[in-house]
Amino acid sequence: MMFEDVRDDAAARPDAEARQSAEDDSASVEETSASPEVEAFATGTAAADALSRPESDDYKDRWLRAEADLQNFRRRAVRDREESVRMAEDRLLLESIEVLDDLERAIAALTAEQSAEAWVQGVVLTATRMRDALARYGVTPVPSVGQFFDPTVHEALLEIDPPAGVSPGEIVQEVQKGYVRAERSLRAARVVVARTQAGG
């Protein structure tokens, strides 16, 4: 009986080994058939990664745009700062001009007897120094009487018939002095102008 069991085990062992070999071959076949799909997936992933990465030309273009935007921002900042400073200076200069107007009106109202007094000389000197200070900032009076009307620097308060010897459009009287700064109107001169057509 014992010999028969040994023979049966020996006979069954080749069958088990054959089945295991068949299973191994089947798994190998499955792995081989699955490998093209894995390779296709890997290839697609690599292609997607390549498309998502900007090319060097794109990097350069974006860098140039960012640099241009930065330069434009800097220029605007400088221009805005200069404009703010100029506007603040203009306000201060206009206030100084108004004080000068008062001094000049006071001087114009003096009588001949008053002109010789010492305090008057002080007022005249103060007005002169204010004109000099304005000139250092590029502020100069606008020529008016005898000039033709210029809307960029003159403001017409009144039109009258041309007096003798005065051409139409010519300024015959200055009511308030005007000033320019660096060829830009700081305050328009208020004037009286001869009509271009009599009775118009």
mmCIF file of C-alpha atoms in Angstrom:
data_model
loop_
_atom_site.group_PDB
_atom_site.id
_atom_site.type_symbol
_atom_site.label_atom_id
_atom_site.label_comp_id
_atom_site.label_asym_id
_atom_site.label_seq_id
_atom_site.Cartn_x
_atom_site.Cartn_y
_atom_site.Cartn_z
ATOM 1 C CA MET A 1 0.000 0.000 0.000
ATOM 2 C CA MET A 2 2.795 2.373 0.897
ATOM 3 C CA PHE A 3 4.507 1.831 -2.446
ATOM 4 C CA GLU A 4 1.299 2.582 -4.269
ATOM 5 C CA ASP A 5 0.933 5.997 -2.473
ATOM 6 C CA VAL A 6 4.484 6.937 -3.383
ATOM 7 C CA ARG A 7 3.857 6.030 -6.978
ATOM 8 C CA ASP A 8 0.630 8.057 -6.993
ATOM 9 C CA ASP A 9 2.461 11.138 -5.583
ATOM 10 C CA ALA A 10 5.202 10.784 -8.136
ATOM 11 C CA ALA A 11 2.636 10.542 -10.900
ATOM 12 C CA ALA A 12 0.694 13.588 -9.642
ATOM 13 C CA ARG A 13 3.828 15.786 -9.290
ATOM 14 C CA PRO A 14 4.450 16.202 -13.064
ATOM 15 C CA ASP A 15 0.818 17.207 -13.540
ATOM 16 C CA ALA A 16 1.106 19.973 -10.887
ATOM 17 C CA GLU A 17 4.342 21.226 -12.375
ATOM 18 C CA ALA A 18 2.735 21.298 -15.803
ATOM 19 C CA ARG A 19 -0.226 23.312 -14.521
ATOM 20 C CA GLN A 20 2.110 25.823 -12.771
ATOM 21 C CA SER A 21 4.160 26.199 -15.950
ATOM 22 C CA ALA A 22 0.978 26.820 -17.942
ATOM 23 C CA GLU A 23 -0.166 29.469 -15.459
ATOM 24 C CA ASP A 24 3.254 31.179 -15.628
ATOM 25 C CA ASP A 25 3.094 31.184 -19.419
ATOM 26 C CA SER A 26 -0.425 32.658 -19.328
ATOM 27 C CA ALA A 27 0.659 35.483 -16.950
ATOM 28 C CA SER A 28 3.655 36.189 -19.193
ATOM 29 C CA VAL A 29 1.332 36.422 -22.191
ATOM 30 C CA GLU A 30 -0.974 38.821 -20.301
ATOM 31 C CA GLU A 31 1.971 41.034 -19.262
ATOM 32 C CA THR A 32 3.215 41.080 -22.855
ATOM 33 C CA SER A 33 -0.228 42.022 -24.195
ATOM 34 C CA ALA A 34 -0.624 44.820 -21.584
ATOM 35 C CA SER A 35 2.764 46.482 -22.231
ATOM 36 C CA PRO A 36 1.685 48.446 -25.410
ATOM 37 C CA GLU A 37 -1.121 50.110 -23.448
ATOM 38 C CA VAL A 38 1.295 51.090 -20.703
ATOM 39 C CA GLU A 39 3.690 52.451 -23.272
ATOM 40 C CA ALA A 40 0.889 54.409 -24.983
ATOM 41 C CA PHE A 41 -0.196 55.920 -21.676
ATOM 42 C CA ALA A 42 3.374 56.909 -20.813
ATOM 43 C CA THR A 43 3.859 58.436 -24.264
ATOM 44 C CA GLY A 44 0.645 60.476 -23.967
ATOM 45 C CA THR A 45 1.594 61.732 -20.513
ATOM 46 C CA ALA A 46 5.001 62.849 -21.745
ATOM 47 C CA ALA A 47 3.405 64.628 -24.704
ATOM 48 C CA ALA A 48 0.966 66.435 -22.404
ATOM 49 C CA ASP A 49 3.824 67.542 -20.160
ATOM 50 C CA ALA A 50 5.723 68.833 -23.177
ATOM 51 C CA LEU A 51 2.704 70.844 -24.378
ATOM 52 C CA SER A 52 2.157 72.361 -20.927
ATOM 53 C CA ARG A 53 5.740 73.660 -20.736
ATOM 54 C CA PRO A 54 6.186 77.071 -22.505
ATOM 55 C CA GLU A 55 8.874 77.197 -25.122
ATOM 56 C CA SER A 56 11.918 79.400 -24.611
ATOM 57 C CA ASP A 57 10.562 81.901 -27.150
ATOM 58 C CA ASP A 58 7.385 82.253 -25.099
ATOM 59 C CA TYR A 59 9.445 82.895 -21.961
ATOM 60 C CA LYS A 60 11.450 85.576 -23.788
ATOM 61 C CA ASP A 61 8.329 87.251 -25.170
ATOM 62 C CA ARG A 62 6.696 87.387 -21.743
ATOM 63 C CA TRP A 63 9.888 88.713 -20.195
ATOM 64 C CA LEU A 64 10.101 91.485 -22.800
ATOM 65 C CA ARG A 65 6.464 92.434 -22.200
ATOM 66 C CA ALA A 66 7.002 92.558 -18.450
ATOM 67 C CA GLU A 67 10.116 94.696 -18.911
ATOM 68 C CA ALA A 68 8.216 97.106 -21.193
ATOM 69 C CA ASP A 69 5.370 97.370 -18.684
ATOM 70 C CA LEU A 70 7.859 98.136 -15.919
ATOM 71 C CA GLN A 71 9.550 100.853 -17.982
ATOM 72 C CA ASN A 72 6.179 102.414 -18.822
ATOM 73 C CA PHE A 73 5.200 102.361 -15.145
ATOM 74 C CA ARG A 74 8.438 104.076 -14.165
ATOM 75 C CA ARG A 75 7.970 106.768 -16.811
ATOM 76 C CA ARG A 76 4.381 107.386 -15.700
ATOM 77 C CA ALA A 77 5.489 107.600 -12.072
ATOM 78 C CA VAL A 78 8.183 110.163 -12.919
ATOM 79 C CA ARG A 79 5.757 112.153 -15.081
ATOM 80 C CA ASP A 80 3.070 112.121 -12.387
ATOM 81 C CA ARG A 81 5.557 113.190 -9.729
ATOM 82 C CA GLU A 82 6.840 116.053 -11.901
ATOM 83 C CA GLU A 83 3.277 117.132 -12.648
ATOM 84 C CA SER A 84 2.401 117.136 -8.943
ATOM 85 C CA VAL A 85 5.459 119.247 -8.140
ATOM 86 C CA ARG A 86 4.665 121.657 -10.986
ATOM 87 C CA MET A 87 1.058 122.082 -9.860
ATOM 88 C CA ALA A 88 2.154 122.770 -6.273
ATOM 89 C CA GLU A 89 4.659 125.349 -7.500
ATOM 90 C CA ASP A 90 2.039 126.976 -9.731
ATOM 91 C CA ARG A 91 -0.336 127.409 -6.789
ATOM 92 C CA LEU A 92 2.395 129.052 -4.723
ATOM 93 C CA LEU A 93 3.445 131.277 -7.619
ATOM 94 C CA LEU A 94 -0.152 132.408 -8.228
ATOM 95 C CA GLU A 95 -0.483 133.380 -4.581
ATOM 96 C CA SER A 96 2.749 135.375 -4.879
ATOM 97 C CA ILE A 97 1.417 137.072 -8.014
ATOM 98 C CA GLU A 98 -1.725 138.131 -6.156
ATOM 99 C CA VAL A 99 0.417 139.733 -3.450
ATOM 100 C CA LEU A 100 2.423 141.483 -6.184
ATOM 101 C CA ASP A 101 -0.856 142.738 -7.680
ATOM 102 C CA ASP A 102 -1.723 144.371 -4.362
ATOM 103 C CA LEU A 103 1.682 146.012 -4.109
ATOM 104 C CA GLU A 104 1.488 147.329 -7.675
ATOM 105 C CA ARG A 105 -2.005 148.721 -7.106
ATOM 106 C CA ALA A 106 -0.786 150.429 -3.950
ATOM 107 C CA ILE A 107 2.165 151.941 -5.832
ATOM 108 C CA ALA A 108 -0.085 153.087 -8.694
ATOM 109 C CA ALA A 109 -2.418 154.845 -6.223
ATOM 110 C CA LEU A 110 0.372 156.932 -4.631
ATOM 111 C CA THR A 111 0.394 160.659 -5.076
ATOM 112 C CA ALA A 112 3.480 162.602 -6.084
ATOM 113 C CA GLU A 113 3.988 163.780 -2.520
ATOM 114 C CA GLN A 114 3.751 160.229 -1.127
ATOM 115 C CA SER A 115 6.240 158.836 -3.633
ATOM 116 C CA ALA A 116 9.106 160.575 -1.839
ATOM 117 C CA GLU A 117 8.363 158.983 1.536
ATOM 118 C CA ALA A 118 10.649 156.264 2.855
ATOM 119 C CA TRP A 119 7.996 153.592 3.364
ATOM 120 C CA VAL A 120 6.996 153.936 -0.268
ATOM 121 C CA GLN A 121 10.530 153.070 -1.332
ATOM 122 C CA GLY A 122 10.258 149.953 0.828
ATOM 123 C CA VAL A 123 7.054 148.909 -0.959
ATOM 124 C CA VAL A 124 8.652 149.528 -4.359
ATOM 125 C CA LEU A 125 11.715 147.486 -3.370
ATOM 126 C CA THR A 126 9.525 144.627 -2.129
ATOM 127 C CA ALA A 127 7.591 144.578 -5.412
ATOM 128 C CA THR A 128 10.854 144.572 -7.380
ATOM 129 C CA ARG A 129 12.237 141.666 -5.392
ATOM 130 C CA MET A 130 9.049 139.681 -5.898
ATOM 131 C CA ARG A 131 9.288 140.212 -9.665
ATOM 132 C CA ASP A 132 12.874 138.995 -9.560
ATOM 133 C CA ALA A 133 11.877 135.918 -7.540
ATOM 134 C CA LEU A 134 9.117 135.086 -10.034
ATOM 135 C CA ALA A 135 11.547 135.512 -12.924
ATOM 136 C CA ARG A 136 13.887 132.946 -11.333
ATOM 137 C CA TYR A 137 11.034 130.433 -11.607
ATOM 138 C CA GLY A 138 10.524 131.316 -15.250
ATOM 139 C CA VAL A 139 7.460 133.506 -14.620
ATOM 140 C CA THR A 140 7.215 136.554 -16.893
ATOM 141 C CA PRO A 141 4.414 139.075 -17.622
ATOM 142 C CA VAL A 142 2.270 138.671 -20.738
ATOM 143 C CA PRO A 143 2.580 141.580 -23.202
ATOM 144 C CA SER A 144 -0.894 143.027 -23.731
ATOM 145 C CA VAL A 145 -1.510 146.642 -24.772
ATOM 146 C CA GLY A 146 -0.661 147.139 -28.427
ATOM 147 C CA GLN A 147 -0.592 143.365 -29.062
ATOM 148 C CA PHE A 148 -3.171 141.398 -30.997
ATOM 149 C CA PHE A 149 -5.516 139.283 -28.924
ATOM 150 C CA ASP A 150 -4.221 135.753 -28.272
ATOM 151 C CA PRO A 151 -6.783 133.461 -26.617
ATOM 152 C CA THR A 152 -4.011 131.261 -25.176
ATOM 153 C CA VAL A 153 -2.724 134.068 -22.926
ATOM 154 C CA HIS A 154 -5.455 136.745 -23.021
ATOM 155 C CA GLU A 155 -8.992 136.846 -21.630
ATOM 156 C CA ALA A 156 -11.271 139.429 -23.279
ATOM 157 C CA LEU A 157 -13.477 141.218 -20.751
ATOM 158 C CA LEU A 158 -14.851 143.768 -23.212
ATOM 159 C CA GLU A 159 -14.864 144.659 -26.900
ATOM 160 C CA ILE A 160 -15.026 148.253 -28.038
ATOM 161 C CA ASP A 161 -15.010 150.076 -31.340
ATOM 162 C CA PRO A 162 -11.426 150.541 -32.512
ATOM 163 C CA PRO A 163 -10.041 153.944 -31.428
ATOM 164 C CA ALA A 164 -8.109 155.999 -33.925
ATOM 165 C CA GLY A 165 -4.871 154.325 -34.893
ATOM 166 C CA VAL A 166 -5.862 150.974 -33.388
ATOM 167 C CA SER A 167 -6.359 147.923 -35.581
ATOM 168 C CA PRO A 168 -9.313 145.573 -35.092
ATOM 169 C CA GLY A 169 -8.391 142.733 -32.740
ATOM 170 C CA GLU A 170 -5.741 144.817 -31.015
ATOM 171 C CA ILE A 171 -5.678 145.115 -27.233
ATOM 172 C CA VAL A 172 -6.380 148.658 -26.103
ATOM 173 C CA GLN A 173 -6.361 148.218 -22.310
ATOM 174 C CA GLU A 174 -5.056 145.791 -19.712
ATOM 175 C CA VAL A 175 -7.345 145.287 -16.721
ATOM 176 C CA GLN A 176 -5.255 142.637 -14.978
ATOM 177 C CA LYS A 177 -1.726 141.596 -15.824
ATOM 178 C CA GLY A 178 -1.187 138.059 -17.059
ATOM 179 C CA TYR A 179 1.786 135.766 -16.559
ATOM 180 C CA VAL A 180 3.334 132.801 -18.342
ATOM 181 C CA ARG A 181 5.731 130.172 -17.053
ATOM 182 C CA ALA A 182 8.005 128.437 -19.524
ATOM 183 C CA GLU A 183 5.748 129.435 -22.438
ATOM 184 C CA ARG A 184 2.696 128.062 -20.615
ATOM 185 C CA SER A 185 -0.072 130.342 -19.411
ATOM 186 C CA LEU A 186 -0.029 130.667 -15.645
ATOM 187 C CA ARG A 187 -2.696 133.365 -15.516
ATOM 188 C CA ALA A 188 -4.417 134.899 -18.528
ATOM 189 C CA ALA A 189 -4.250 138.674 -18.898
ATOM 190 C CA ARG A 190 -7.677 140.315 -18.682
ATOM 191 C CA VAL A 191 -7.949 142.870 -21.456
ATOM 192 C CA VAL A 192 -10.192 145.135 -23.490
ATOM 193 C CA VAL A 193 -10.043 144.425 -27.242
ATOM 194 C CA ALA A 194 -10.904 146.468 -30.333
ATOM 195 C CA ARG A 195 -13.707 144.853 -32.301
ATOM 196 C CA THR A 196 -12.809 143.176 -35.532
ATOM 197 C CA GLN A 197 -15.833 144.855 -37.142
ATOM 198 C CA ALA A 198 -17.238 148.203 -36.051
ATOM 199 C CA GLY A 199 -20.596 147.750 -34.381
ATOM 200 C CA GLY A 200 -20.209 143.893 -34.272
#
